[in-house]
Short mmCIF file of C-alpha atoms in Angstrom, two decimals:
data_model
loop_
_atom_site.label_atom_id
_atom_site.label_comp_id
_atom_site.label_asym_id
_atom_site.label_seq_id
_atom_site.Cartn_x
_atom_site.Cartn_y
_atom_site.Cartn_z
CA UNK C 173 -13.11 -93.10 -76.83
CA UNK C 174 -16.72 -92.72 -78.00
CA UNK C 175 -17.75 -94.89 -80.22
CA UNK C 176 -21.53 -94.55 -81.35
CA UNK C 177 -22.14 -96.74 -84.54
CA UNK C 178 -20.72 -100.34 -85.85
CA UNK C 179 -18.27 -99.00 -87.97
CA UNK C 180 -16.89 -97.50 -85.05
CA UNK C 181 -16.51 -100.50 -83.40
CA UNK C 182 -15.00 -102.53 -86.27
CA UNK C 183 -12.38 -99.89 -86.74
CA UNK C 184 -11.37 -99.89 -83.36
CA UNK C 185 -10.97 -103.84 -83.28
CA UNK C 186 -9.31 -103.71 -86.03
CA UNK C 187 -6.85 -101.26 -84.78
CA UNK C 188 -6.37 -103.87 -82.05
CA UNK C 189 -5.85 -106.41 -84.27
CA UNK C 190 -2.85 -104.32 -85.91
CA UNK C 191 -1.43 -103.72 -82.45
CA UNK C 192 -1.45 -107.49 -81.75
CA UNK C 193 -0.12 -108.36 -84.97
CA UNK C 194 2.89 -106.01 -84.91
CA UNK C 195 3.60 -107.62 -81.53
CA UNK C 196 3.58 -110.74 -82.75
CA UNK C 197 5.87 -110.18 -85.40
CA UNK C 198 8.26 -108.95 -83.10
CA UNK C 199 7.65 -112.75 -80.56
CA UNK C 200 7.78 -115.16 -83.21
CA UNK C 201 11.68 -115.16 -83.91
CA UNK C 202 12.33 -115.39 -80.03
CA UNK C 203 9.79 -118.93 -79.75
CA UNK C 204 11.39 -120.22 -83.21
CA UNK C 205 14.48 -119.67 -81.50
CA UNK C 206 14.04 -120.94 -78.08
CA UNK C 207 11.73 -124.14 -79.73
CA UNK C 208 13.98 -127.51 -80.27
CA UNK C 209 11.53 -129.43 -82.20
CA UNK C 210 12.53 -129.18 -86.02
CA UNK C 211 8.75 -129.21 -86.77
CA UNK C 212 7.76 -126.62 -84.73
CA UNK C 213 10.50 -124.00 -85.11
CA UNK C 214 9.88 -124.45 -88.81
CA UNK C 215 6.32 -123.73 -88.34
CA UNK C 216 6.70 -120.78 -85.54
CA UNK C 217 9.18 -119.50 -88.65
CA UNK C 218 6.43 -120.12 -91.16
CA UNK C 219 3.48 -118.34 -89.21
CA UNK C 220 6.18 -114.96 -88.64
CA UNK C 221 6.09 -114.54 -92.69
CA UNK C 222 2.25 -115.09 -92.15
CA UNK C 223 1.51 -112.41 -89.98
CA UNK C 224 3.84 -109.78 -91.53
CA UNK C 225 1.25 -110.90 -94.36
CA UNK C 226 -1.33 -110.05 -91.71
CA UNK C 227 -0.03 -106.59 -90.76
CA UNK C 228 0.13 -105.87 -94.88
CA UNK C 229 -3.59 -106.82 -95.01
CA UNK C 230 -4.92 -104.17 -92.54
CA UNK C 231 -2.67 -101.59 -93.57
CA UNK C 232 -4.79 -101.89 -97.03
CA UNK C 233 -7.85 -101.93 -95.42
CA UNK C 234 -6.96 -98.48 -93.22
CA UNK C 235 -5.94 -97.47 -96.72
CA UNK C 236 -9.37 -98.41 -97.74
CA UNK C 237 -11.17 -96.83 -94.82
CA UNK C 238 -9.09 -93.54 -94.99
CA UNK C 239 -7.13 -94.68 -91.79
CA UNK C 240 -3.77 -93.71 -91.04
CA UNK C 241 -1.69 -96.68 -89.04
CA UNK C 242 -3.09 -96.81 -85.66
CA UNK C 243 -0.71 -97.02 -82.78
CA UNK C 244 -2.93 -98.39 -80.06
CA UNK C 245 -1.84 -101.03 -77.68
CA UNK C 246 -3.19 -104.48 -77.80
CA UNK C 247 -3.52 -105.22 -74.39
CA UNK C 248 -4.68 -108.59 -74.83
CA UNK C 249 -1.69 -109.57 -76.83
CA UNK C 250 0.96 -107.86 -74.51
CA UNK C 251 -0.13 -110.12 -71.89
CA UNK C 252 -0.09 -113.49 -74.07
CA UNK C 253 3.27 -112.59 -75.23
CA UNK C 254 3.90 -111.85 -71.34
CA UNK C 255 3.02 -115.40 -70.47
CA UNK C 256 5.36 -116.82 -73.13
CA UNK C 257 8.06 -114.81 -72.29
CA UNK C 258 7.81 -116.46 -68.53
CA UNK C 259 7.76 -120.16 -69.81
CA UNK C 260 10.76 -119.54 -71.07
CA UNK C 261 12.44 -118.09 -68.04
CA UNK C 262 11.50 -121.45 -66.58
CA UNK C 263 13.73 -124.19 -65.72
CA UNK C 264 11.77 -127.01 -68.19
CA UNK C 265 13.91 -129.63 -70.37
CA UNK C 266 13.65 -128.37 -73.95
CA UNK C 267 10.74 -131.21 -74.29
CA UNK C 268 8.50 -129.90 -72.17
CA UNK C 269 9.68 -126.09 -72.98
CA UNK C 270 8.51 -127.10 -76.74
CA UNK C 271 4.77 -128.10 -75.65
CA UNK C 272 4.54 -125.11 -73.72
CA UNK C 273 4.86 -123.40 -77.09
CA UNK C 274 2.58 -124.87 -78.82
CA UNK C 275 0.04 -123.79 -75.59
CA UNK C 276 1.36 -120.24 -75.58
CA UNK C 277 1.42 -120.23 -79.14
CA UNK C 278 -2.25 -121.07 -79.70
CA UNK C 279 -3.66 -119.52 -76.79
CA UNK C 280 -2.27 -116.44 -79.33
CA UNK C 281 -4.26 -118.07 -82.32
CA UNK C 282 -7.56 -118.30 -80.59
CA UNK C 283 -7.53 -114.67 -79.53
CA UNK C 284 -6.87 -113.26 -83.01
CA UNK C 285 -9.04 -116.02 -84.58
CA UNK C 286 -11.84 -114.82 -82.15
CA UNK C 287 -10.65 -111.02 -83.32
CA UNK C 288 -10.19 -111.77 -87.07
CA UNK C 289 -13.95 -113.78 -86.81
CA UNK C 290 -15.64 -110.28 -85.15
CA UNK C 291 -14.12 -108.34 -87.76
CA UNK C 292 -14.96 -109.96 -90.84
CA UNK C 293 -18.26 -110.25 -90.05
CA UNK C 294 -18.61 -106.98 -88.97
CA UNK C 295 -17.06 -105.79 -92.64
CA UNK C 296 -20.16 -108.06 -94.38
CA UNK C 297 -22.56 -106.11 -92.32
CA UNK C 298 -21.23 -102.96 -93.01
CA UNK C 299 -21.54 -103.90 -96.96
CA UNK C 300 -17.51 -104.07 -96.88
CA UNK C 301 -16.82 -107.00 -99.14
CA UNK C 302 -13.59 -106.25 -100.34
CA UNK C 303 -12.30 -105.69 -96.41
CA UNK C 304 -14.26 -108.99 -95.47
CA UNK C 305 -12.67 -111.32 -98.33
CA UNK C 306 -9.03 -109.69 -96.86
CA UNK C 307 -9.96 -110.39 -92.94
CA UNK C 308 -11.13 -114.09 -94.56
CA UNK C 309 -7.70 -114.51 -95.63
CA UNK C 310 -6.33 -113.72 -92.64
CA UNK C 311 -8.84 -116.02 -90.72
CA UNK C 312 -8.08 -119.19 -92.88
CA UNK C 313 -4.17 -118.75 -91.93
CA UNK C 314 -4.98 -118.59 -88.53
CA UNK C 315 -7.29 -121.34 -88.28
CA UNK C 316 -4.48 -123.60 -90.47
CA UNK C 317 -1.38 -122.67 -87.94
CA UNK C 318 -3.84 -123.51 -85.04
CA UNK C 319 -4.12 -127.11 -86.61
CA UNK C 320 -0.84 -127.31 -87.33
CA UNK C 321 0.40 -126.69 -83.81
CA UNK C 322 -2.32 -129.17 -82.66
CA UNK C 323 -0.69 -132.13 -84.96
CA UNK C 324 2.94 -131.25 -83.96
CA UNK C 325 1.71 -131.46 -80.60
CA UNK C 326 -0.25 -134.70 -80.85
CA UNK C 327 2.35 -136.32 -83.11
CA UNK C 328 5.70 -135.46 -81.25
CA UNK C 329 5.88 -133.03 -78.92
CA UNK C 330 3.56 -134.29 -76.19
CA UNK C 331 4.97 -137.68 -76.16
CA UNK C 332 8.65 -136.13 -76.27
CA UNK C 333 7.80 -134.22 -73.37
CA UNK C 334 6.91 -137.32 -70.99
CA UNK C 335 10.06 -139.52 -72.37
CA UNK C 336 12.50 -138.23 -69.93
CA UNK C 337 10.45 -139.02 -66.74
CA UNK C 338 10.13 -141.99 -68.22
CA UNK C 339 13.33 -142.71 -69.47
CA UNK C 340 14.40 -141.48 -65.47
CA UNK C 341 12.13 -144.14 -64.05
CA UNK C 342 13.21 -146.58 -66.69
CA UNK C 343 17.13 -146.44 -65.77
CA UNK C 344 16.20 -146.54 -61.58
CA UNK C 345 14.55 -149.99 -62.21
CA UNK C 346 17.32 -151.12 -64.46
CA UNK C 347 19.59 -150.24 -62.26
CA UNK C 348 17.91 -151.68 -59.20
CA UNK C 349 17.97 -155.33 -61.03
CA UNK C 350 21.93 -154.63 -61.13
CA UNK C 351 21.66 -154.28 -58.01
CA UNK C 352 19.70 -157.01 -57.06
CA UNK C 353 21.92 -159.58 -59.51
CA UNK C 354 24.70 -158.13 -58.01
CA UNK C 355 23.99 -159.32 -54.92
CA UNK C 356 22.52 -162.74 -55.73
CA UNK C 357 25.91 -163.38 -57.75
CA UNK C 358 27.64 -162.44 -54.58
CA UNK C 359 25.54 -164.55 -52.55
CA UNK C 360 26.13 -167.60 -54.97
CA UNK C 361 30.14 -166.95 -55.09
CA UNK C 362 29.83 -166.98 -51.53
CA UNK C 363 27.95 -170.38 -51.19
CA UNK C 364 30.31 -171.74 -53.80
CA UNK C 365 33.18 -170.48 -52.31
CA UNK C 366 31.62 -172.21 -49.07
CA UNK C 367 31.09 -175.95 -50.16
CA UNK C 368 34.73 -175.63 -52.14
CA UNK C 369 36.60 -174.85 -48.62
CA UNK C 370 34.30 -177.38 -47.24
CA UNK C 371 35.25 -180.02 -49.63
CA UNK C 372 38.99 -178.84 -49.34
CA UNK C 373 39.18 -179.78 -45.75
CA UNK C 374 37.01 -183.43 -46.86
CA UNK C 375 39.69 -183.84 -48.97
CA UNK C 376 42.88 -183.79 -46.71
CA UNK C 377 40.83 -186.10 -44.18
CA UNK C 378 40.53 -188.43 -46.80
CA UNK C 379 44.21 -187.97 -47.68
CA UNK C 380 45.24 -188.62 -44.26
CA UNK C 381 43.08 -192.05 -43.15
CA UNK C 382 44.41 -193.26 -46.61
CA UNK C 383 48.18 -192.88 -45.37
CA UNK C 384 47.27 -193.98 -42.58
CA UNK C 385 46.31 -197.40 -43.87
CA UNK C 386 48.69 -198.21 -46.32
CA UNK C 387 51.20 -197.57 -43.47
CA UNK C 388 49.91 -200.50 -41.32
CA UNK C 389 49.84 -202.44 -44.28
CA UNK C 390 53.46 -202.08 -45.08
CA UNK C 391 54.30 -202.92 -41.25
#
């Protein structure tokens, strides 16, 4: 398409911004269902009313602009979607499957914060308040589910996702030292069991010499 001004521009990113939202709307149920972490499925369901939000906003602002809906393909989002959609045809625990989430899910928030950012100020250049206080909007939600992936991540997720190696390596060394005081306990039953027999046969010797004497005594 030729595009020869900046209003051109912005209308076209926009329309990519639309495409990527609509395709988001359609991902977010599949990662709040596929997420384990109470924290992060709530906020994966959270962020899908959000961008249905998102998708309202720009249809007022193609209102605005005298814009049908556009139907152009966000490329950029297909393949970020893509990528999440092959995590979870990996075999991870659900730990580790829940911080690759959060990655996917705000590798998606810097693109559209990166998009909604353009935009906005594109719309202050262009005199467009009223579109730039919308795209604002939209920015600030963004920006707040980005931070809010980054403290589920920091506060829970991450660590949840290394307890099970270390929980592995955890029960190996505990069960080595049942190994280990299995066979010293062995070993000592053995040694007892040892001097016992030993002082068994001590025994009967002494046994013996003592009948011994008090026979030639008796005689």
């Amino acid at each position: 398409m030729e595009m020869q001004s900046l209003k051109e521009l912005y209308l076209e990113e926009l329309k990519d911004l639309y495409s990527a939202e609509k395709q988001l709307v359609k991902a977010l149920p599949k990662m709040a269902k596929n997420a384990t972490n109470p924290e992060l499925k709530q906020a994966f369901t959270d962020h899908l009313q959000e961008t249905e939000g998102h998708v309202e906003r720009l249809d007022q602002i193609f209102e605005m602009l005298g814009e049908s809906s556009p139907r152009k393909k966000c490329k950029g989002m297909e393949g970020l979607i893509e990528e999440a959609k092959e995590l979870l045809e990996e075999d991870a625990s659900e730990e580790v499957l829940d911080a690759g989430l959060i990655s996917k899910a705000q590798h998606v928030e810097h693109y559209e914060i990166a998009g909604y950012g353009t935009v906005r100020t594109y719309a202050q250049h262009l005199g467009l308040e009223d579109q730039a206080a919308l795209l604002q909007q939209t920015l600030d939600e963004e920006g707040n589910a980005n931070e809010l992936l980054t403290q589920i991540a920091e506060s829970s997720v991450n660590a949840e996702a290394e307890q099970p190696e270390e929980e592995e390596e955890t029960t190996s060394r505990r069960g080595d030292r049942q190994v280990s005081r299995s066979v010293f306990s062995e070993g000592t039953r053995s040694r007892s069991s040892s001097r016992a027999g030993r002082g068994g046969r001590g025994g009967s010797r002494s046994t013996s010499r003592s009948t011994s004497r008090a026979s030639s005594r008796s005689r």
